[in-house]
Amino acid sequence: MGVLTELKLQAQSILHKEDAHSETPESLLELQRSRVIDSLRNVYDYMHELLDQLHLVKPVIPVDYQFNDELRIDGLEQKNYEIHVRSSYDDDVVGFLLKLECKDNISLSLDSSQSSQEYIRTIKNAGCLIAEQSTRNLELQGMIPVRIYFKSNFQENRVYVIIDNYTSIGSQQYSIKSEAINEQLLNEFGNLILRRESSFIELLENARSDSSQVVKIHDADSVDDLDRTTLTQNMSESRIKSLFTRGQHLYLTYRERITEVSSRSNDLMFGRSKGSNIIVDADCVSRHHAKLVYRKGKFVVVDQSTNGSFIKTQGGQEVFIQNEEYPLSGSGFISLGKTVSVDNEHLIYFSCQ
């Protein structure tokens, strides 16, 4: 585990504990900032894995594109995948960019009305490049940029999702809670990129707040200054399936010691026994109190104690289990034999990645 990951996980643990003691605007904003950054990091990690696999697999993805109401372009090829990242203290953006290309220019008919001038501005804002222009005709270079951005809103604990030119020229904009960015959403994002059947837009529609305002991102340098990679070979069925096989990770923080667990790790034991992976020396804790296993895509806490275990997820209710199992999701606290509270010195902070 890298230094930045370790520091970030320690900071998250501290922020969660501070939030239990204080509800000041400053502490709330820092907690929300931590949650949004965590979500965007998951987005970036998934995009990076997706990009790596696309470079290896080199799929050919033909696209039939409805440019506008009158013009449909058949036989475009999707290629040149890129990741764009912009980060500052007040604003984080992660974007996945690609291009739809054809050999010939794209021809459009124009009239002399004001609406034509507005249409040309729309095309330019979409990132299309004009090859030739006359009074009646417009020739565009045979390239349509497609961009999907995830942008932070720390004040509202939200993430803006902006989709440019995916099915036609124009932008779709959504505002979702940071916790809506989960494994299902990211998997459907991958399906969207591969032009497979995807519920990504539907998930965004269900998660968004209609009252939230979304600011369109314009960054002229985001596309042209990055290296290009052309993907031309066919994708085999087995490699398509393996594209979304992602190793799961869980980080456990106890008394500033961080333990990283992967989906390939052996079972992990909590308890007072010196043979435990995480030793919790408290009277309410059994020698072999509980174990952590990975099963069916989830990290699961299996209690085997006298006093039971308490689990509280971020924003959720506390759950008590005794000789039972409970799957972990998101982030939160595990407490052995005692309820989760601000005066509990033996809280174990967990974060699923």
Tab-separated table of C-alpha atoms in Angstrom:
chain	number	residue	atom	x	y	z
A	1	MET	CA	0.000	0.000	0.000
A	2	GLY	CA	1.418	3.414	-0.979
A	3	VAL	CA	2.112	6.358	1.323
A	4	LEU	CA	-0.755	8.457	-0.075
A	5	THR	CA	-3.251	5.620	0.338
A	6	GLU	CA	-2.126	5.085	3.936
A	7	LEU	CA	-2.386	8.783	4.819
A	8	LYS	CA	-5.769	9.101	3.129
A	9	LEU	CA	-7.208	6.137	5.009
A	10	GLN	CA	-5.892	7.515	8.305
A	11	ALA	CA	-7.435	10.901	7.494
A	12	GLN	CA	-10.790	9.298	6.704
A	13	SER	CA	-10.744	7.458	10.021
A	14	ILE	CA	-9.956	10.680	11.894
A	15	LEU	CA	-12.667	12.617	10.052
A	16	HIS	CA	-15.281	9.981	10.829
A	17	LYS	CA	-14.369	10.080	14.520
A	18	GLU	CA	-14.369	13.898	14.581
A	19	ASP	CA	-17.772	13.894	12.952
A	20	ALA	CA	-19.108	11.839	15.850
A	21	HIS	CA	-17.960	14.587	18.255
A	22	SER	CA	-18.806	17.680	16.237
A	23	GLU	CA	-21.331	18.841	13.709
A	24	THR	CA	-19.756	22.202	12.880
A	25	PRO	CA	-19.979	23.379	9.254
A	26	GLU	CA	-16.204	23.013	8.915
A	27	SER	CA	-16.120	19.410	10.105
A	28	LEU	CA	-19.145	18.532	7.974
A	29	LEU	CA	-17.533	20.032	4.864
A	30	GLU	CA	-14.302	18.121	5.469
A	31	LEU	CA	-16.242	14.894	5.899
A	32	GLN	CA	-18.204	15.536	2.680
A	33	ARG	CA	-14.990	16.419	0.876
A	34	SER	CA	-13.466	13.131	2.008
A	35	ARG	CA	-16.479	11.187	0.742
A	36	VAL	CA	-16.500	12.893	-2.662
A	37	ILE	CA	-12.749	12.429	-3.135
A	38	ASP	CA	-13.104	8.775	-2.178
A	39	SER	CA	-15.821	8.329	-4.818
A	40	LEU	CA	-13.797	10.096	-7.521
A	41	ARG	CA	-10.775	7.978	-6.649
A	42	ASN	CA	-12.880	4.865	-7.240
A	43	VAL	CA	-13.963	6.329	-10.593
A	44	TYR	CA	-10.365	7.028	-11.574
A	45	ASP	CA	-9.185	3.573	-10.492
A	46	TYR	CA	-11.899	1.937	-12.584
A	47	MET	CA	-11.183	4.161	-15.599
A	48	HIS	CA	-7.481	3.373	-15.352
A	49	GLU	CA	-8.115	-0.385	-15.254
A	50	LEU	CA	-10.569	-0.054	-18.139
A	51	LEU	CA	-8.075	1.939	-20.211
A	52	ASP	CA	-5.295	-0.577	-19.543
A	53	GLN	CA	-7.503	-3.460	-20.653
A	54	LEU	CA	-8.668	-1.601	-23.764
A	55	HIS	CA	-5.041	-1.067	-24.750
A	56	LEU	CA	-4.440	-4.797	-24.410
A	57	VAL	CA	-7.678	-6.045	-25.972
A	58	LYS	CA	-7.853	-3.504	-28.808
A	59	PRO	CA	-11.571	-3.848	-29.639
A	60	VAL	CA	-13.177	-2.716	-32.865
A	61	ILE	CA	-16.378	-0.896	-31.917
A	62	PRO	CA	-18.444	0.354	-34.894
A	63	VAL	CA	-20.968	3.090	-34.112
A	64	ASP	CA	-24.019	4.314	-36.025
A	65	TYR	CA	-24.472	7.897	-34.877
A	66	GLN	CA	-27.528	10.165	-34.984
A	67	PHE	CA	-25.681	13.457	-35.485
A	68	ASN	CA	-28.902	15.488	-35.548
A	69	ASP	CA	-32.566	15.077	-36.533
A	70	GLU	CA	-31.716	14.918	-40.256
A	71	LEU	CA	-28.286	13.295	-40.373
A	72	ARG	CA	-27.384	9.747	-39.368
A	73	ILE	CA	-23.773	8.650	-39.811
A	74	ASP	CA	-23.157	4.921	-40.177
A	75	GLY	CA	-19.876	3.117	-39.753
A	76	LEU	CA	-18.023	5.394	-37.356
A	77	GLU	CA	-15.241	3.674	-35.430
A	78	GLN	CA	-14.713	4.299	-31.732
A	79	LYS	CA	-11.046	4.738	-30.777
A	80	ASN	CA	-8.416	6.946	-29.072
A	81	TYR	CA	-9.341	6.362	-25.432
A	82	GLU	CA	-7.911	8.773	-22.871
A	83	ILE	CA	-8.267	9.758	-19.229
A	84	HIS	CA	-8.323	13.416	-18.247
A	85	VAL	CA	-7.698	14.469	-14.632
A	86	ARG	CA	-7.832	17.966	-13.181
A	87	SER	CA	-7.298	18.420	-9.459
A	88	SER	CA	-7.191	21.341	-7.043
A	89	TYR	CA	-8.316	21.815	-3.461
A	90	ASP	CA	-11.685	23.230	-4.536
A	91	ASP	CA	-12.322	21.238	-7.694
A	92	ASP	CA	-11.603	17.680	-8.844
A	93	VAL	CA	-12.512	16.344	-12.287
A	94	VAL	CA	-12.005	12.859	-13.733
A	95	GLY	CA	-12.928	12.304	-17.368
A	96	PHE	CA	-12.948	9.467	-19.890
A	97	LEU	CA	-12.497	10.655	-23.476
A	98	LEU	CA	-12.763	8.875	-26.807
A	99	LYS	CA	-13.300	9.683	-30.473
A	100	LEU	CA	-15.722	8.520	-33.133
A	101	GLU	CA	-13.904	8.640	-36.469
A	102	CYS	CA	-14.650	8.143	-40.157
A	103	LYS	CA	-12.487	8.449	-43.263
A	104	ASP	CA	-14.531	11.184	-44.954
A	105	ASN	CA	-15.608	14.607	-43.807
A	106	ILE	CA	-19.089	15.071	-42.382
A	107	SER	CA	-21.275	17.233	-44.648
A	108	LEU	CA	-24.044	19.439	-43.266
A	109	SER	CA	-26.519	21.667	-45.092
A	110	LEU	CA	-27.106	25.192	-43.792
A	111	ASP	CA	-29.484	28.038	-44.429
A	112	SER	CA	-28.844	31.729	-43.892
A	113	SER	CA	-30.983	32.063	-40.771
A	114	GLN	CA	-29.818	33.003	-37.302
A	115	SER	CA	-30.518	29.425	-36.192
A	116	SER	CA	-27.729	28.195	-38.487
A	117	GLN	CA	-25.228	30.427	-36.728
A	118	GLU	CA	-26.403	29.115	-33.375
A	119	TYR	CA	-26.098	25.577	-34.702
A	120	ILE	CA	-22.518	26.218	-35.816
A	121	ARG	CA	-21.700	27.516	-32.338
A	122	THR	CA	-23.236	24.367	-30.845
A	123	ILE	CA	-21.080	22.203	-33.103
A	124	LYS	CA	-17.932	24.122	-32.179
A	125	ASN	CA	-18.758	23.924	-28.471
A	126	ALA	CA	-19.180	20.171	-28.884
A	127	GLY	CA	-15.539	19.970	-29.977
A	128	CYS	CA	-16.109	19.195	-33.672
A	129	LEU	CA	-13.590	20.753	-36.074
A	130	ILE	CA	-14.694	22.607	-39.211
A	131	ALA	CA	-12.810	21.668	-42.387
A	132	GLU	CA	-14.676	23.946	-44.836
A	133	GLN	CA	-17.585	26.362	-44.592
A	134	SER	CA	-19.720	28.119	-47.179
A	135	THR	CA	-23.059	29.895	-47.102
A	136	ARG	CA	-25.027	26.699	-47.669
A	137	ASN	CA	-22.706	23.920	-46.562
A	138	LEU	CA	-20.517	22.955	-43.668
A	139	GLU	CA	-17.789	20.312	-43.827
A	140	LEU	CA	-16.603	18.869	-40.533
A	141	GLN	CA	-13.502	16.788	-40.051
A	142	GLY	CA	-14.418	13.116	-39.659
A	143	MET	CA	-14.067	13.063	-35.890
A	144	ILE	CA	-16.626	13.444	-33.080
A	145	PRO	CA	-15.247	13.749	-29.523
A	146	VAL	CA	-17.123	11.920	-26.761
A	147	ARG	CA	-16.452	12.920	-23.161
A	148	ILE	CA	-17.793	11.637	-19.849
A	149	TYR	CA	-16.772	13.715	-16.840
A	150	PHE	CA	-17.205	13.162	-13.100
A	151	LYS	CA	-16.859	16.519	-11.292
A	152	SER	CA	-16.791	17.233	-7.556
A	153	ASN	CA	-19.270	19.313	-5.571
A	154	PHE	CA	-17.856	19.235	-2.043
A	155	GLN	CA	-20.432	21.607	-0.559
A	156	GLU	CA	-23.350	19.278	-1.315
A	157	ASN	CA	-21.542	15.914	-1.082
A	158	ARG	CA	-22.426	15.338	-4.732
A	159	VAL	CA	-20.740	14.410	-7.987
A	160	TYR	CA	-21.719	15.957	-11.308
A	161	VAL	CA	-21.722	13.585	-14.282
A	162	ILE	CA	-21.516	15.292	-17.695
A	163	ILE	CA	-21.886	13.214	-20.862
A	164	ASP	CA	-20.978	14.961	-24.124
A	165	ASN	CA	-21.862	13.697	-27.619
A	166	TYR	CA	-22.406	10.050	-26.713
A	167	THR	CA	-25.472	9.330	-28.888
A	168	SER	CA	-25.825	12.719	-30.601
A	169	ILE	CA	-24.290	16.188	-30.501
A	170	GLY	CA	-25.061	17.769	-27.152
A	171	SER	CA	-24.679	17.308	-23.426
A	172	GLN	CA	-26.509	15.372	-20.713
A	173	GLN	CA	-25.897	16.490	-17.148
A	174	TYR	CA	-26.666	14.785	-13.843
A	175	SER	CA	-26.033	15.436	-10.161
A	176	ILE	CA	-25.791	12.407	-7.872
A	177	LYS	CA	-24.821	11.725	-4.258
A	178	SER	CA	-21.239	10.526	-3.871
A	179	GLU	CA	-22.404	7.219	-2.384
A	180	ALA	CA	-24.300	6.462	-5.630
A	181	ILE	CA	-20.912	5.729	-7.216
A	182	ASN	CA	-20.680	2.025	-6.487
A	183	GLU	CA	-19.566	-1.156	-8.218
A	184	GLN	CA	-22.827	-1.473	-10.165
A	185	LEU	CA	-22.621	2.073	-11.539
A	186	LEU	CA	-18.987	1.634	-12.564
A	187	ASN	CA	-19.685	-1.701	-14.231
A	188	GLU	CA	-22.518	-0.114	-16.228
A	189	PHE	CA	-20.168	2.741	-17.131
A	190	GLY	CA	-17.842	0.121	-18.607
A	191	ASN	CA	-20.706	-1.378	-20.589
A	192	LEU	CA	-21.548	2.116	-21.858
A	193	ILE	CA	-18.003	2.649	-23.099
A	194	LEU	CA	-18.081	-0.707	-24.908
A	195	ARG	CA	-21.452	0.228	-26.485
A	196	ARG	CA	-23.062	-2.816	-24.889
A	197	GLU	CA	-26.457	-2.884	-23.221
A	198	SER	CA	-26.069	-0.578	-20.220
A	199	SER	CA	-28.247	0.850	-17.452
A	200	PHE	CA	-25.712	3.612	-16.661
A	201	ILE	CA	-28.024	6.448	-17.746
A	202	GLU	CA	-30.960	4.872	-15.940
A	203	LEU	CA	-28.925	4.622	-12.729
A	204	LEU	CA	-27.949	8.289	-13.063
A	205	GLU	CA	-31.575	9.253	-13.662
A	206	ASN	CA	-32.674	7.374	-10.553
A	207	ALA	CA	-29.903	8.849	-8.403
A	208	ARG	CA	-29.889	12.465	-9.501
A	209	SER	CA	-31.551	15.449	-7.864
A	210	ASP	CA	-33.600	17.489	-10.316
A	211	SER	CA	-33.151	20.641	-8.226
A	212	SER	CA	-29.347	20.552	-8.398
A	213	GLN	CA	-27.586	22.851	-10.813
A	214	VAL	CA	-24.794	21.425	-12.954
A	215	VAL	CA	-22.092	23.595	-14.450
A	216	LYS	CA	-20.858	22.522	-17.889
A	217	ILE	CA	-17.122	21.860	-18.069
A	218	HIS	CA	-15.201	23.413	-20.932
A	219	ASP	CA	-11.503	22.620	-21.207
A	220	ALA	CA	-10.032	23.145	-24.647
A	221	ASP	CA	-6.769	21.447	-23.718
A	222	SER	CA	-8.302	18.301	-22.302
A	223	VAL	CA	-8.426	16.404	-25.598
A	224	ASP	CA	-5.675	17.642	-27.882
A	225	ASP	CA	-2.703	17.540	-25.487
A	226	LEU	CA	-2.890	13.827	-24.660
A	227	ASP	CA	-1.279	10.875	-26.465
A	228	ARG	CA	-3.435	8.904	-28.878
A	229	THR	CA	-3.885	5.146	-28.983
A	230	THR	CA	-5.663	3.477	-31.893
A	231	LEU	CA	-7.533	0.274	-31.072
A	232	THR	CA	-8.183	-1.911	-34.112
A	233	GLN	CA	-8.274	-5.618	-33.298
A	234	ASN	CA	-11.302	-7.736	-32.518
A	235	MET	CA	-12.156	-8.418	-28.884
A	236	SER	CA	-12.621	-12.068	-27.977
A	237	GLU	CA	-15.620	-13.059	-25.859
A	238	SER	CA	-13.427	-14.342	-23.023
A	239	ARG	CA	-11.472	-11.092	-22.869
A	240	ILE	CA	-14.680	-9.052	-22.852
A	241	LYS	CA	-15.845	-11.008	-19.821
A	242	SER	CA	-12.507	-10.596	-18.057
A	243	LEU	CA	-12.539	-6.850	-18.677
A	244	PHE	CA	-14.777	-6.257	-15.682
A	245	THR	CA	-13.203	-8.763	-13.306
A	246	ARG	CA	-11.913	-6.325	-10.697
A	247	GLY	CA	-9.968	-7.279	-7.594
A	248	GLN	CA	-11.792	-6.072	-4.487
A	249	HIS	CA	-9.908	-4.465	-1.599
A	250	LEU	CA	-10.814	-3.672	1.993
A	251	TYR	CA	-8.808	-1.381	4.268
A	252	LEU	CA	-9.082	-1.806	8.036
A	253	THR	CA	-7.743	0.878	10.386
A	254	TYR	CA	-7.292	0.054	14.072
A	255	ARG	CA	-5.315	2.397	16.337
A	256	GLU	CA	-3.557	3.966	13.319
A	257	ARG	CA	-2.463	0.585	11.984
A	258	ILE	CA	-3.835	-0.079	8.502
A	259	THR	CA	-4.437	-3.603	7.220
A	260	GLU	CA	-5.102	-4.124	3.515
A	261	VAL	CA	-7.212	-7.144	2.547
A	262	SER	CA	-7.867	-8.234	-1.035
A	263	SER	CA	-10.375	-10.622	-2.536
A	264	ARG	CA	-7.495	-13.095	-2.883
A	265	SER	CA	-6.364	-12.863	0.766
A	266	ASN	CA	-6.821	-15.588	3.356
A	267	ASP	CA	-9.505	-15.233	6.025
A	268	LEU	CA	-8.681	-12.610	8.658
A	269	MET	CA	-9.310	-13.064	12.412
A	270	PHE	CA	-10.331	-10.432	14.994
A	271	GLY	CA	-9.942	-11.180	18.713
A	272	ARG	CA	-7.893	-11.112	21.920
A	273	SER	CA	-5.789	-14.092	20.891
A	274	LYS	CA	-2.185	-13.294	19.997
A	275	GLY	CA	-2.710	-15.337	16.859
A	276	SER	CA	-5.380	-12.924	15.584
A	277	ASN	CA	-4.605	-10.755	12.577
A	278	ILE	CA	-6.102	-7.751	14.366
A	279	ILE	CA	-5.672	-8.067	18.137
A	280	VAL	CA	-8.311	-6.177	20.151
A	281	ASP	CA	-7.395	-6.410	23.841
A	282	ALA	CA	-10.668	-5.607	25.601
A	283	ASP	CA	-12.699	-7.471	28.232
A	284	CYS	CA	-15.782	-7.647	25.995
A	285	VAL	CA	-13.830	-9.288	23.154
A	286	SER	CA	-13.527	-13.063	22.773
A	287	ARG	CA	-10.223	-14.759	21.981
A	288	HIS	CA	-11.478	-15.666	18.515
A	289	HIS	CA	-14.226	-13.075	18.240
A	290	ALA	CA	-14.980	-12.802	14.519
A	291	LYS	CA	-13.422	-13.472	11.160
A	292	LEU	CA	-13.489	-11.677	7.831
A	293	VAL	CA	-14.019	-13.746	4.690
A	294	TYR	CA	-14.494	-12.900	1.012
A	295	ARG	CA	-17.534	-14.582	-0.473
A	296	LYS	CA	-19.609	-13.955	-3.625
A	297	GLY	CA	-18.063	-10.572	-4.337
A	298	LYS	CA	-18.388	-9.244	-0.771
A	299	PHE	CA	-16.260	-8.999	2.350
A	300	VAL	CA	-18.299	-10.671	5.100
A	301	VAL	CA	-17.918	-10.385	8.890
A	302	VAL	CA	-18.633	-13.757	10.546
A	303	ASP	CA	-19.255	-13.384	14.291
A	304	GLN	CA	-18.404	-16.340	16.539
A	305	SER	CA	-18.349	-14.630	19.937
A	306	THR	CA	-20.244	-14.449	23.223
A	307	ASN	CA	-20.982	-10.707	23.123
A	308	GLY	CA	-21.553	-10.290	19.394
A	309	SER	CA	-20.305	-7.655	16.944
A	310	PHE	CA	-21.650	-4.232	15.981
A	311	ILE	CA	-21.337	-2.786	12.475
A	312	LYS	CA	-22.262	0.760	11.475
A	313	THR	CA	-21.891	1.849	7.863
A	314	GLN	CA	-21.450	5.451	6.810
A	315	GLY	CA	-24.875	7.102	6.980
A	316	GLY	CA	-26.564	3.841	8.018
A	317	GLN	CA	-28.007	2.251	11.133
A	318	GLU	CA	-25.969	0.169	13.541
A	319	VAL	CA	-26.382	-3.589	13.030
A	320	PHE	CA	-25.821	-6.198	15.762
A	321	ILE	CA	-24.833	-9.770	14.855
A	322	GLN	CA	-24.141	-12.742	17.115
A	323	ASN	CA	-23.039	-16.028	15.581
A	324	GLU	CA	-24.264	-14.519	12.321
A	325	GLU	CA	-22.783	-13.014	9.176
A	326	TYR	CA	-22.959	-9.507	7.726
A	327	PRO	CA	-21.610	-8.275	4.337
A	328	LEU	CA	-19.663	-5.011	4.364
A	329	SER	CA	-20.190	-2.203	1.864
A	330	GLY	CA	-18.945	1.354	1.582
A	331	SER	CA	-17.203	2.460	4.766
A	332	GLY	CA	-17.917	2.597	8.478
A	333	PHE	CA	-16.974	1.010	11.802
A	334	ILE	CA	-16.770	-2.487	13.283
A	335	SER	CA	-16.931	-2.845	17.063
A	336	LEU	CA	-16.371	-6.152	18.874
A	337	GLY	CA	-18.606	-6.861	21.865
A	338	LYS	CA	-19.590	-3.234	22.405
A	339	THR	CA	-21.778	-0.737	20.578
A	340	VAL	CA	-20.245	1.875	18.250
A	341	SER	CA	-19.901	5.114	20.235
A	342	VAL	CA	-17.628	8.138	20.514
A	343	ASP	CA	-16.028	6.859	23.740
A	344	ASN	CA	-15.260	3.412	22.306
A	345	GLU	CA	-11.470	3.155	22.017
A	346	HIS	CA	-11.553	-0.070	20.032
A	347	LEU	CA	-13.385	0.954	16.860
A	348	ILE	CA	-12.133	-0.628	13.648
A	349	TYR	CA	-12.669	1.630	10.635
A	350	PHE	CA	-13.294	-0.150	7.323
A	351	SER	CA	-13.353	1.090	3.738
A	352	CYS	CA	-14.331	-1.129	0.787
A	353	GLN	CA	-12.655	-0.275	-2.536
